[in-house]
Amino acid sequence: MGFFNSFVWGLALLICLLPMLNNFNGREGVVAFHKINLKYQTNNLVQVKQIYRTGYHFQPKKNWINDPNAPMYYKGFYHLFYQYNPKGAEWGNIVWAHSVSKDLINWIPLEPAIVPSKPFDKYGCWSGSATILPGNKPVIIYTGIVNKKPKPGHQVQNYAIPANYSDPYLRKWIKPDNNPIIKPTHENVSSFRDPTTAWFNNGQWKLIIGSKNNNRGIAYMYKSRDFINWTKAKHPLHTKPNVGMWECPDFFPVSSQGSNGLDTSALGKDIRYVFKASLDITRFDYYTIGNYNVAKDKYVPYNTSVDGWAGLRYDYGNFYASKTFFDPIKKRRILMGWANESSTKSEDKAKGWAGIHLIPRKIWLDSSGHNLLQWPVNELDSLRGQKVELSNVKLNKGDTIEVKGITVVQADVDVTFTFSSLDKAELYDPKWAKIFSPENLAQSICGIKGATVQGGLGPFGLLTLASSKLEEYTPVFFRIFKITNNKHKVLFCSDATPSSLNQNEYKPSFASFVEVDLAEKKLSLRSLIDHSVVESFAEGGKAVISSRVYPTLAIAQNAHLHVFNNGSEVVTIERLNAWSMKTAHVN
Ligand code: DQQ
């Protein structure tokens, strides 16, 4: 079909992409959080454009939203706080907005819980976490800004406690006057933020705070016996040169046996640790898996984890400043993340909002021990409505099949592909490793090849949010490369380049390699499509890519969904289940 044979079009695309290939990190598309532009700081609801608003993702009624804060379970409700600008669609005037939920999908909005009001948080209430103290007593520790200078602000750590423990909504929070409880003791008073949930061992509470020194990322550790008096540990829990500021660190245990989550203070022999940092420079969330020496309070990543920009990411797309928490009811660890915008600041102002949160994901250790697995919480399935199914459908080279009968602009699609041979996989070009840096590699290859350049085994996958003549579409797909006759590399790609005719948007070719055993000759993909977000899980959550897209034609009922194969090897849709998703009650 025309779409695939359009060599000229592919060439044009490649020429357009070349300047971007070494600029993978999306800085132009991702808004720096500390710049305030006064003209974006007023908003009224009338201005809010509904067209790109999500139907089942978390967002407030209007305005700017960024990091999830202090997620926790308390007396029958999941609590989510988040960084929120009550006055506009750009970062600024940050308060802790607050919503509660019975199922992590439908959310009830409450009054903001923590707002700047005291000398210790006068210029901002920035990110932080909750710890549940013995006796089921939640306490929040958050970053307060005490001075606008030095930029982005002088940072301290404060605590807040519920005014009424018998209120399951935890509507009111008290910020006691003995705040701040942790002050920076080093020169970097403007890089000292985002305290984690604390964990308890050897008679002390411990937490970490994100920081940097020159270009070295640092997770400072603090210890306390009473949660009020904190002492800086001799050594940081972890530190790494040449990575830049570590924002929103997270540190938690995972079990090497099964998928249940662990309380943050859990200790034991079948436990590994995850350290995550949100890297301010690249704007991705990176993690390593490693060993935590409790006696020395030191974390050391295993040599199977790359510790740096080329390391594993929770999500290879629009995803930042995430946080996990342990759900004591369903015994799982849940990851909440912010999907930043691909639209421009002036478009955000025009639409009256910016930022969403992704679907909360259960997170656990893969049996290989090398990476985490992530999967949307199963409560999401309650929104599934009308269903269509395909099974055992062959896709020859150039075939596309339209999936009809559901609202594809708000859908959940789960598909498994099989193939009978790896022989036709295209050769992996060793020169790529020389011309692209390791952290850019997957995305750069996806940028060159996309979904349109014909391959051997793949590209195959979904064309989501497609307009009727494919002027716009967001392809999510696999391409398999041959390194040697029995060694292959699976590229997973969510390419925003063709997603919109609007040239102003941020449209990267987000991608990752996925470690898969291809013996079964099978690959699976699930995409959650929701108007301006496509959140995709490869191989049961081994790699995840969320992409914020703003089509101009593929909107509402004009959006289409296709399954495609553009490789010479025949690929079979072993099974495809797709559902219309009902609209959740979100705020
Ligand atoms: N967002 C907060 C900071 C954090 C940053 C400010 C990460 O605490 O470092 O809104 O997005």
Coordinates of C-alpha atoms and ligand atoms in Angstrom, one line a residue:
M1 CA 0.0 0.0 0.0
G2 CA 0.9 3.6 -0.6
F3 CA 1.9 4.2 3.0
F4 CA 4.6 1.7 2.9
N5 CA 5.9 2.2 -0.6
S6 CA 6.4 5.8 -0.1
F7 CA 10.2 5.8 -0.3
V8 CA 10.4 9.5 -1.1
W9 CA 8.3 10.2 2.0
G10 CA 10.6 8.0 4.1
L11 CA 13.6 9.9 2.7
A12 CA 12.1 13.2 3.5
L13 CA 11.3 12.0 7.0
L14 CA 14.9 10.9 7.5
I15 CA 16.2 14.3 6.4
C16 CA 13.9 16.0 8.8
L17 CA 15.0 13.7 11.6
L18 CA 18.8 13.9 11.2
P19 CA 19.2 17.0 13.2
M20 CA 17.3 15.4 16.1
L21 CA 19.2 12.2 16.2
N22 CA 21.7 13.5 18.7
N23 CA 19.2 15.4 20.6
F24 CA 17.3 12.5 22.1
N25 CA 16.6 13.8 25.5
G26 CA 13.7 15.9 24.6
R27 CA 14.7 19.0 26.4
E28 CA 13.0 21.2 23.9
G29 CA 9.8 19.3 24.5
V30 CA 10.0 19.1 28.2
V31 CA 9.4 22.1 30.3
A32 CA 12.0 23.1 32.8
F33 CA 10.2 23.3 36.1
H34 CA 11.6 26.4 37.6
K35 CA 11.0 29.0 34.9
I36 CA 8.0 31.2 35.5
N37 CA 6.3 33.1 32.8
L38 CA 3.8 35.5 34.2
K39 CA 1.6 35.6 31.2
Y40 CA 0.7 31.9 31.7
Q41 CA -0.3 32.2 35.4
T42 CA -4.0 33.0 35.1
N43 CA -6.6 30.7 33.9
N44 CA -10.3 30.2 33.9
L45 CA -12.2 27.1 33.2
V46 CA -14.0 28.5 30.1
Q47 CA -10.6 28.4 28.3
V48 CA -10.0 24.7 29.0
K49 CA -10.1 22.8 25.7
Q50 CA -11.5 19.3 26.1
I51 CA -10.4 17.9 22.8
Y52 CA -7.1 16.4 23.9
R53 CA -8.1 15.8 27.5
T54 CA -7.7 12.2 28.5
G55 CA -10.7 10.0 29.4
Y56 CA -9.2 7.6 31.9
H57 CA -5.8 9.1 32.9
F58 CA -5.3 11.2 36.0
Q59 CA -5.5 15.0 35.5
P60 CA -7.1 17.9 37.4
K61 CA -9.9 19.9 35.8
K62 CA -7.5 22.5 34.6
N63 CA -4.0 24.0 34.9
W64 CA -0.5 22.7 35.3
I65 CA 0.4 19.4 37.0
N66 CA 3.8 17.7 37.5
D67 CA 5.2 15.2 40.0
P68 CA 3.1 12.7 41.9
N69 CA 3.8 13.2 45.7
A70 CA 3.4 11.0 48.7
P71 CA 1.2 8.3 47.2
M72 CA -0.1 6.0 50.0
Y73 CA -3.0 3.9 51.2
Y74 CA -4.8 5.0 54.4
K75 CA -8.0 3.8 55.9
G76 CA -9.7 2.6 52.7
F77 CA -8.4 5.2 50.3
Y78 CA -5.4 5.6 48.0
H79 CA -4.1 9.1 48.4
L80 CA -2.3 11.0 45.7
F81 CA -0.8 14.4 46.1
Y82 CA 0.7 16.2 43.2
Q83 CA 2.6 19.3 42.2
Y84 CA 0.0 21.7 40.9
N85 CA -0.3 25.3 39.8
P86 CA -3.8 26.6 40.8
K87 CA -3.3 29.7 38.7
G88 CA -2.2 28.6 35.3
A89 CA -1.1 26.0 32.7
E90 CA 2.6 26.5 33.2
W91 CA 4.8 25.5 36.2
G92 CA 4.6 28.1 39.1
N93 CA 2.8 28.8 42.4
I94 CA 3.2 25.2 43.3
V95 CA 1.0 23.6 45.9
W96 CA 0.3 20.0 46.9
A97 CA -3.1 19.2 45.3
H98 CA -4.8 16.1 46.7
S99 CA -7.1 13.4 45.4
V100 CA -8.3 10.1 46.8
S101 CA -9.4 6.9 45.2
K102 CA -10.8 3.5 46.1
D103 CA -9.3 1.9 43.0
L104 CA -6.4 4.0 41.7
I105 CA -8.5 4.8 38.5
N106 CA -11.5 6.9 39.7
W107 CA -10.4 9.9 41.8
I108 CA -12.2 12.4 44.1
P109 CA -10.6 15.8 44.3
L110 CA -10.0 17.4 47.7
E111 CA -8.7 20.8 48.8
P112 CA -4.9 21.3 48.4
A113 CA -3.2 19.6 51.4
I114 CA 0.0 21.6 51.6
V115 CA 0.4 25.2 50.4
P116 CA 3.1 27.8 51.0
S117 CA 2.3 29.7 54.2
K118 CA 5.2 29.6 56.6
P119 CA 8.7 31.0 56.5
F120 CA 10.0 27.4 55.9
D121 CA 7.9 27.0 52.7
K122 CA 7.0 30.5 51.7
Y123 CA 8.2 30.3 48.1
G124 CA 7.1 26.8 47.3
C125 CA 6.0 23.3 48.5
W126 CA 8.0 21.0 46.3
S127 CA 8.1 17.2 46.0
G128 CA 8.2 14.8 48.9
S129 CA 6.9 11.5 50.2
A130 CA 4.9 9.8 52.9
T131 CA 5.9 7.3 55.5
I132 CA 3.4 5.4 57.6
L133 CA 4.8 5.3 61.1
P134 CA 3.8 2.6 63.6
G135 CA 0.2 2.9 64.8
N136 CA -0.8 3.7 61.2
K137 CA 0.3 7.3 61.5
P138 CA 1.2 8.9 58.1
V139 CA 3.7 11.7 58.0
I140 CA 4.8 13.6 54.9
I141 CA 8.3 15.1 54.4
Y142 CA 8.5 17.6 51.6
T143 CA 10.8 20.3 50.2
G144 CA 10.1 23.8 51.2
I145 CA 11.6 26.8 49.4
V146 CA 12.7 29.5 51.9
N147 CA 14.3 31.9 49.5
K148 CA 14.0 32.5 45.8
K149 CA 17.8 32.8 45.6
P150 CA 20.0 31.1 44.7
K151 CA 17.9 29.8 41.8
P152 CA 15.8 27.7 41.6
G153 CA 15.5 28.4 45.3
H154 CA 17.0 27.7 48.8
Q155 CA 15.7 24.3 49.8
V156 CA 14.9 22.7 53.2
Q157 CA 12.9 19.7 54.3
N158 CA 9.7 20.0 56.3
Y159 CA 7.3 17.6 57.8
A160 CA 3.5 17.7 57.9
I161 CA 1.1 15.5 59.9
P162 CA -2.7 14.9 59.6
A163 CA -4.8 17.2 61.7
N164 CA -7.3 14.3 62.3
Y165 CA -6.2 10.7 62.0
S166 CA -9.7 9.5 62.1
D167 CA -10.5 11.3 58.8
P168 CA -9.8 8.7 56.1
Y169 CA -9.7 11.5 53.5
L170 CA -6.8 13.2 55.5
R171 CA -8.2 16.5 54.4
K172 CA -6.2 18.8 56.7
W173 CA -2.5 18.7 57.3
I174 CA -0.5 20.5 60.0
K175 CA 2.9 21.9 59.4
P176 CA 4.4 22.1 62.9
D177 CA 6.5 25.1 63.9
N178 CA 9.6 23.1 64.6
N179 CA 10.1 22.9 60.8
P180 CA 12.4 22.8 58.9
I181 CA 13.7 19.4 60.2
I182 CA 16.5 19.0 57.6
K183 CA 18.6 21.9 56.3
P184 CA 21.3 21.6 53.7
T185 CA 24.7 21.5 55.3
H186 CA 26.7 21.9 52.2
E187 CA 27.0 24.6 49.5
N188 CA 24.3 23.3 47.2
V189 CA 21.3 24.8 49.0
S190 CA 19.6 25.1 45.7
S191 CA 20.0 21.4 44.8
F192 CA 18.7 19.6 47.9
R193 CA 15.2 18.3 47.4
D194 CA 12.6 15.5 47.0
P195 CA 12.9 13.4 50.2
T196 CA 11.9 9.7 49.8
T197 CA 9.7 7.5 51.9
A198 CA 11.8 6.6 55.0
W199 CA 12.6 3.0 55.9
F200 CA 13.5 1.6 59.3
N201 CA 16.4 -0.6 60.3
N202 CA 19.0 -0.9 63.1
G203 CA 16.8 1.3 65.3
Q204 CA 16.7 4.2 63.0
W205 CA 14.6 5.8 60.2
K206 CA 16.5 6.5 57.0
L207 CA 15.7 8.5 54.0
I208 CA 17.5 10.0 51.0
I209 CA 17.4 13.5 49.4
G210 CA 18.3 14.2 45.8
S211 CA 21.3 16.5 45.1
K212 CA 24.3 17.2 43.0
N213 CA 27.8 18.6 43.4
N214 CA 29.1 20.0 40.1
N215 CA 27.9 17.3 37.7
R216 CA 27.8 14.5 40.3
G217 CA 24.4 13.1 41.2
I218 CA 24.1 12.5 44.9
A219 CA 21.5 10.8 47.2
Y220 CA 22.3 12.2 50.6
M221 CA 21.2 9.9 53.5
Y222 CA 19.7 11.2 56.7
K223 CA 18.9 9.1 59.8
S224 CA 16.6 9.7 62.8
R225 CA 15.3 7.8 65.8
D226 CA 12.2 10.0 66.3
F227 CA 11.4 11.3 62.8
I228 CA 12.0 14.9 64.0
N229 CA 15.8 15.0 64.7
W230 CA 17.7 14.0 61.6
T231 CA 21.4 13.6 61.2
K232 CA 23.3 13.4 57.9
A233 CA 25.0 10.1 57.4
K234 CA 28.8 10.1 56.8
H235 CA 28.3 8.8 53.2
P236 CA 25.6 9.3 50.7
L237 CA 23.5 6.1 50.0
H238 CA 24.7 6.4 46.4
T239 CA 26.4 8.8 44.1
K240 CA 27.6 8.9 40.5
P241 CA 29.7 11.3 38.5
N242 CA 28.7 13.0 35.2
V243 CA 25.0 12.5 35.4
G244 CA 23.8 15.8 36.8
M245 CA 21.2 16.5 39.4
W246 CA 19.3 13.6 40.9
E247 CA 15.7 14.7 41.4
C248 CA 13.0 12.6 43.0
P249 CA 15.1 9.7 44.1
D250 CA 13.4 6.5 45.1
F251 CA 14.8 3.5 46.9
F252 CA 12.9 0.3 47.7
P253 CA 13.2 -3.5 48.1
V254 CA 11.9 -5.9 45.5
S255 CA 11.4 -9.6 46.0
S256 CA 13.4 -12.1 43.9
Q257 CA 10.5 -14.6 44.4
G258 CA 7.3 -13.7 42.6
S259 CA 5.6 -10.4 41.9
N260 CA 4.3 -9.3 45.4
G261 CA 5.6 -6.0 46.6
L262 CA 7.5 -5.3 49.8
D263 CA 7.1 -2.8 52.5
T264 CA 9.9 -0.2 52.2
S265 CA 11.5 -1.4 55.5
A266 CA 11.4 -5.1 54.6
L267 CA 14.7 -7.0 55.0
G268 CA 15.5 -10.6 54.1
K269 CA 17.5 -12.9 51.9
D270 CA 15.3 -12.9 48.8
I271 CA 15.4 -9.2 48.4
R272 CA 17.1 -7.0 45.8
Y273 CA 17.0 -3.2 45.9
V274 CA 16.0 -0.6 43.3
F275 CA 17.5 2.8 43.2
K276 CA 15.8 5.4 40.9
A277 CA 16.8 8.9 40.0
S278 CA 15.0 11.4 37.8
L279 CA 17.8 12.9 35.8
D280 CA 17.2 16.6 35.4
I281 CA 19.5 16.9 32.3
T282 CA 17.9 14.1 30.3
R283 CA 14.4 14.2 31.9
F284 CA 14.1 10.4 32.1
D285 CA 13.7 8.2 35.2
Y286 CA 16.6 5.8 35.4
Y287 CA 17.0 2.8 37.7
T288 CA 19.5 0.2 38.7
I289 CA 19.1 -3.0 40.7
G290 CA 21.6 -3.8 43.3
N291 CA 22.6 -4.6 46.8
Y292 CA 22.0 -2.6 49.9
N293 CA 24.5 -3.1 52.7
V294 CA 22.4 -2.3 55.8
A295 CA 25.4 -2.1 58.1
K296 CA 27.2 0.4 56.0
D297 CA 24.1 2.1 54.5
K298 CA 25.5 1.8 51.1
Y299 CA 23.9 0.8 47.8
V300 CA 25.9 -0.8 45.1
P301 CA 24.3 -1.6 41.7
Y302 CA 25.0 -5.1 40.3
N303 CA 27.2 -5.1 37.3
T304 CA 24.2 -6.2 35.2
S305 CA 22.8 -2.6 35.7
V306 CA 24.3 0.3 33.8
D307 CA 24.5 3.2 36.2
G308 CA 24.1 6.3 34.0
W309 CA 22.3 7.8 31.1
A310 CA 22.5 4.6 29.1
G311 CA 20.9 2.7 32.0
L312 CA 17.4 1.2 32.3
R313 CA 14.5 3.6 32.3
Y314 CA 11.1 3.0 33.8
D315 CA 9.7 4.4 30.6
Y316 CA 11.4 5.5 27.4
G317 CA 8.9 8.2 26.6
N318 CA 7.3 11.2 28.2
F319 CA 7.7 10.1 31.9
Y320 CA 9.4 11.8 34.8
A321 CA 9.6 12.4 38.6
S322 CA 7.9 9.1 39.4
K323 CA 7.4 7.6 42.8
T324 CA 6.5 4.1 44.2
F325 CA 4.6 3.1 47.2
F326 CA 3.7 -0.2 48.9
D327 CA 0.0 -1.1 48.8
P328 CA -0.6 -3.1 52.0
I329 CA -4.0 -4.3 50.8
K330 CA -3.1 -5.9 47.6
K331 CA 0.6 -6.6 48.6
R332 CA 2.0 -4.9 45.6
R333 CA 4.4 -2.0 44.8
I334 CA 2.8 0.7 42.6
L335 CA 4.6 3.2 40.4
M336 CA 3.0 6.5 39.7
G337 CA 4.6 8.8 37.1
W338 CA 4.1 12.2 35.5
A339 CA 3.8 12.4 31.7
N340 CA 5.1 15.8 30.7
E341 CA 3.9 17.6 27.6
S342 CA 4.7 17.4 23.9
S343 CA 2.6 20.5 23.2
T344 CA 4.2 24.0 23.4
K345 CA 3.8 26.4 26.2
S346 CA 1.4 28.6 24.2
E347 CA -0.7 25.6 23.3
D348 CA -0.8 24.6 26.9
K349 CA -2.1 28.1 27.8
A350 CA -4.7 27.8 25.0
K351 CA -5.9 24.4 26.1
G352 CA -5.9 25.5 29.7
W353 CA -4.0 22.5 31.1
A354 CA -0.6 20.7 30.9
G355 CA 0.6 17.4 32.2
I356 CA -1.1 14.1 33.1
H357 CA -0.3 11.2 35.3
L358 CA 0.1 7.7 33.7
I359 CA -2.0 4.7 34.8
P360 CA -0.6 3.5 38.1
R361 CA 1.6 0.4 37.4
K362 CA 2.3 -2.6 39.5
I363 CA 6.1 -3.0 39.5
W364 CA 8.2 -6.1 40.3
L365 CA 11.4 -7.9 39.5
D366 CA 11.7 -10.0 36.3
S367 CA 12.7 -13.6 36.9
S368 CA 16.1 -12.8 35.2
G369 CA 16.8 -10.3 38.0
H370 CA 18.1 -7.9 35.4
N371 CA 15.1 -5.6 35.0
L372 CA 11.7 -4.7 36.4
L373 CA 8.4 -5.5 35.0
Q374 CA 5.5 -3.0 35.0
W375 CA 1.9 -3.6 34.3
P376 CA -1.2 -1.3 34.6
V377 CA -3.0 -2.0 37.8
N378 CA -5.7 -4.6 37.1
E379 CA -8.4 -2.2 38.4
L380 CA -8.1 -0.5 35.0
D381 CA -9.8 -3.5 33.5
S382 CA -13.1 -2.4 35.0
L383 CA -13.3 0.4 32.4
R384 CA -13.2 -2.1 29.6
G385 CA -16.4 -1.8 27.5
Q386 CA -17.1 -3.0 23.9
K387 CA -14.6 -5.6 22.8
V388 CA -13.3 -6.8 19.5
E389 CA -11.1 -9.8 18.9
L390 CA -8.9 -11.1 16.2
S391 CA -7.1 -14.4 16.2
N392 CA -4.8 -16.2 13.8
V393 CA -4.7 -13.5 11.1
K394 CA -1.8 -13.5 8.8
L395 CA -0.1 -10.2 7.8
N396 CA 2.0 -10.3 4.7
K397 CA 4.5 -7.7 3.8
G398 CA 2.7 -4.3 3.5
D399 CA -0.6 -5.5 5.0
T400 CA -2.6 -3.4 7.4
I401 CA -5.8 -4.5 9.0
E402 CA -8.1 -1.9 10.5
V403 CA -9.6 -2.7 14.0
K404 CA -13.1 -1.5 13.9
G405 CA -16.0 -1.6 16.3
I406 CA -14.6 0.2 19.3
T407 CA -13.8 3.8 20.3
V408 CA -10.2 3.7 19.2
V409 CA -9.4 7.1 20.6
Q410 CA -10.0 5.8 24.1
A411 CA -9.0 2.1 24.0
D412 CA -7.0 -0.7 25.5
V413 CA -5.3 -3.0 22.9
D414 CA -3.5 -6.2 23.7
V415 CA -1.9 -8.1 20.9
T416 CA 0.4 -11.1 20.5
F417 CA 2.3 -11.6 17.3
T418 CA 4.0 -14.8 16.2
F419 CA 6.3 -15.6 13.2
S420 CA 7.8 -18.8 12.0
S421 CA 11.4 -17.8 11.4
L422 CA 14.0 -15.3 12.3
D423 CA 15.9 -15.8 9.1
K424 CA 14.8 -12.6 7.4
A425 CA 15.6 -10.3 10.3
E426 CA 17.6 -7.3 8.8
L427 CA 21.2 -7.0 9.7
Y428 CA 22.2 -4.8 12.7
D429 CA 24.6 -2.2 11.4
P430 CA 27.6 -2.2 13.8
K431 CA 28.4 1.4 12.7
W432 CA 25.3 2.6 14.6
A433 CA 27.2 1.9 17.9
K434 CA 29.9 4.2 16.7
I435 CA 27.8 7.1 15.5
F436 CA 25.2 7.2 18.2
S437 CA 26.0 7.4 21.9
P438 CA 24.7 4.4 23.9
E439 CA 21.9 6.4 25.5
N440 CA 20.7 7.6 22.1
L441 CA 21.1 4.3 20.2
A442 CA 17.6 2.8 20.2
Q443 CA 15.9 6.1 19.6
S444 CA 18.3 7.0 16.8
I445 CA 17.7 3.7 15.0
C446 CA 14.0 4.1 15.4
G447 CA 14.4 7.6 14.0
I448 CA 16.2 6.3 10.9
K449 CA 14.0 3.3 10.2
G450 CA 10.6 4.2 11.7
A451 CA 7.6 2.2 10.7
T452 CA 7.9 3.1 7.0
V453 CA 11.3 1.7 5.9
Q454 CA 10.6 -1.9 4.9
G455 CA 12.4 -4.5 7.0
G456 CA 12.8 -8.2 7.2
L457 CA 11.2 -9.4 10.5
G458 CA 9.2 -6.3 11.3
P459 CA 8.4 -3.5 11.6
F460 CA 5.1 -4.9 12.8
G461 CA 2.7 -3.5 15.4
L462 CA -0.1 -1.0 15.8
L463 CA -0.8 2.3 14.0
T464 CA -2.6 4.1 16.8
L465 CA -4.4 7.5 16.5
A466 CA -4.4 7.2 12.7
S467 CA -6.2 9.7 10.5
S468 CA -8.3 8.3 7.6
K469 CA -5.6 8.7 4.9
L470 CA -2.7 8.1 7.3
E471 CA -1.6 11.7 7.2
E472 CA -1.1 11.2 10.9
Y473 CA -0.5 8.1 13.0
T474 CA 1.5 7.1 16.1
P475 CA 3.0 3.7 15.3
V476 CA 4.0 1.4 18.1
F477 CA 6.0 -1.6 16.8
F478 CA 8.9 -4.1 16.9
R479 CA 11.8 -4.4 14.5
I480 CA 14.0 -7.4 14.9
F481 CA 17.7 -7.2 13.9
K482 CA 20.2 -10.0 13.4
I483 CA 23.6 -9.6 15.0
T484 CA 24.7 -13.1 14.2
N485 CA 22.7 -16.1 13.0
N486 CA 21.6 -16.9 16.5
K487 CA 21.9 -13.5 18.2
H488 CA 19.1 -10.9 17.7
K489 CA 18.2 -7.5 19.0
V490 CA 14.5 -6.5 19.4
L491 CA 13.8 -2.8 19.0
F492 CA 10.6 -1.5 20.5
C493 CA 9.5 1.8 19.1
S494 CA 6.8 4.4 19.7
D495 CA 7.4 6.9 17.0
A496 CA 5.8 10.3 17.5
T497 CA 7.3 11.7 14.3
P498 CA 4.2 11.1 12.1
S499 CA 1.8 11.6 15.0
S500 CA 0.7 15.1 14.1
L501 CA 0.7 17.6 11.2
N502 CA 1.3 20.3 13.8
Q503 CA 5.0 21.0 13.3
N504 CA 5.4 22.8 16.7
E505 CA 4.9 19.6 18.8
Y506 CA 7.7 17.6 20.3
K507 CA 7.7 14.4 18.3
P508 CA 10.6 12.1 19.1
S509 CA 11.1 8.5 17.9
F510 CA 11.0 7.1 21.4
A511 CA 12.5 3.6 21.6
S512 CA 14.2 0.9 23.6
F513 CA 15.8 -2.5 23.1
V514 CA 14.0 -5.3 24.8
E515 CA 15.8 -8.3 26.3
V516 CA 13.6 -11.2 24.9
D517 CA 14.2 -14.8 24.4
L518 CA 13.0 -15.3 20.8
A519 CA 12.9 -19.1 21.0
E520 CA 9.1 -19.0 21.1
K521 CA 9.0 -16.6 18.1
K522 CA 6.4 -14.5 19.8
L523 CA 6.2 -10.8 20.8
S524 CA 3.4 -9.1 22.7
L525 CA 2.3 -5.5 23.0
R526 CA -0.3 -3.6 25.0
S527 CA -1.2 0.0 24.2
L528 CA -3.4 2.2 26.3
I529 CA -4.7 4.9 23.9
D530 CA -6.3 8.0 25.4
H531 CA -6.7 11.0 23.1
S532 CA -3.3 12.6 23.7
V533 CA -1.4 9.7 25.2
V534 CA -0.3 6.3 24.0
E535 CA 1.1 4.2 26.8
S536 CA 2.7 1.0 25.5
F537 CA 4.0 -2.1 27.2
A538 CA 6.2 -4.6 25.4
E539 CA 6.6 -8.2 26.4
G540 CA 4.5 -8.1 29.6
G541 CA 6.0 -4.8 30.7
K542 CA 9.7 -5.4 30.1
A543 CA 9.9 -2.1 28.3
V544 CA 7.4 0.7 28.4
I545 CA 7.0 3.8 26.3
S546 CA 4.5 6.6 26.9
S547 CA 4.1 9.2 24.2
R548 CA 2.1 12.4 24.4
V549 CA 0.8 13.2 21.0
Y550 CA -1.5 15.9 19.5
P551 CA -2.9 14.8 16.2
T552 CA -4.9 17.4 14.3
L553 CA -7.0 15.0 12.2
A554 CA -6.9 11.7 14.2
I555 CA -9.2 13.0 16.9
A556 CA -12.4 11.8 18.5
Q557 CA -14.4 9.6 16.1
N558 CA -11.9 10.4 13.3
A559 CA -9.2 8.4 14.8
H560 CA -8.5 4.9 13.4
L561 CA -6.5 1.9 14.6
H562 CA -4.6 -0.6 12.4
V563 CA -2.4 -3.6 12.8
F564 CA 0.4 -3.6 10.3
N565 CA 3.4 -5.5 9.0
N566 CA 6.0 -3.9 6.9
G567 CA 8.6 -6.7 6.9
S568 CA 9.1 -9.3 4.3
E569 CA 8.6 -12.1 6.8
V570 CA 4.9 -13.1 7.3
V571 CA 3.7 -12.2 10.8
T572 CA 0.6 -13.7 12.5
I573 CA -1.7 -11.9 14.9
E574 CA -2.0 -14.9 17.2
R575 CA -4.6 -13.0 19.3
L576 CA -5.7 -9.4 19.5
N577 CA -8.2 -8.1 22.2
A578 CA -9.2 -4.5 22.0
W579 CA -11.7 -2.7 24.2
S580 CA -13.4 0.7 24.2
M581 CA -12.5 2.3 27.5
K582 CA -15.1 4.0 29.5
T583 CA -14.4 7.4 30.9
A584 CA -13.2 7.3 34.5
H585 CA -14.4 9.7 37.2
V586 CA -11.3 11.7 37.5
N587 CA -11.5 14.8 39.7
Ligands
DQQ1 N1 9.6 19.1 40.5 C1 9.5 19.6 41.9 C2 10.8 19.5 42.5 C3 11.4 18.3 41.7 C4 10.9 18.6 40.3 C5 9.1 21.1 41.7 C6 10.9 17.4 39.4 O1 10.7 19.2 43.9 O2 12.8 18.2 41.8 O3 7.8 21.2 41.2 O4 10.0 17.5 38.4

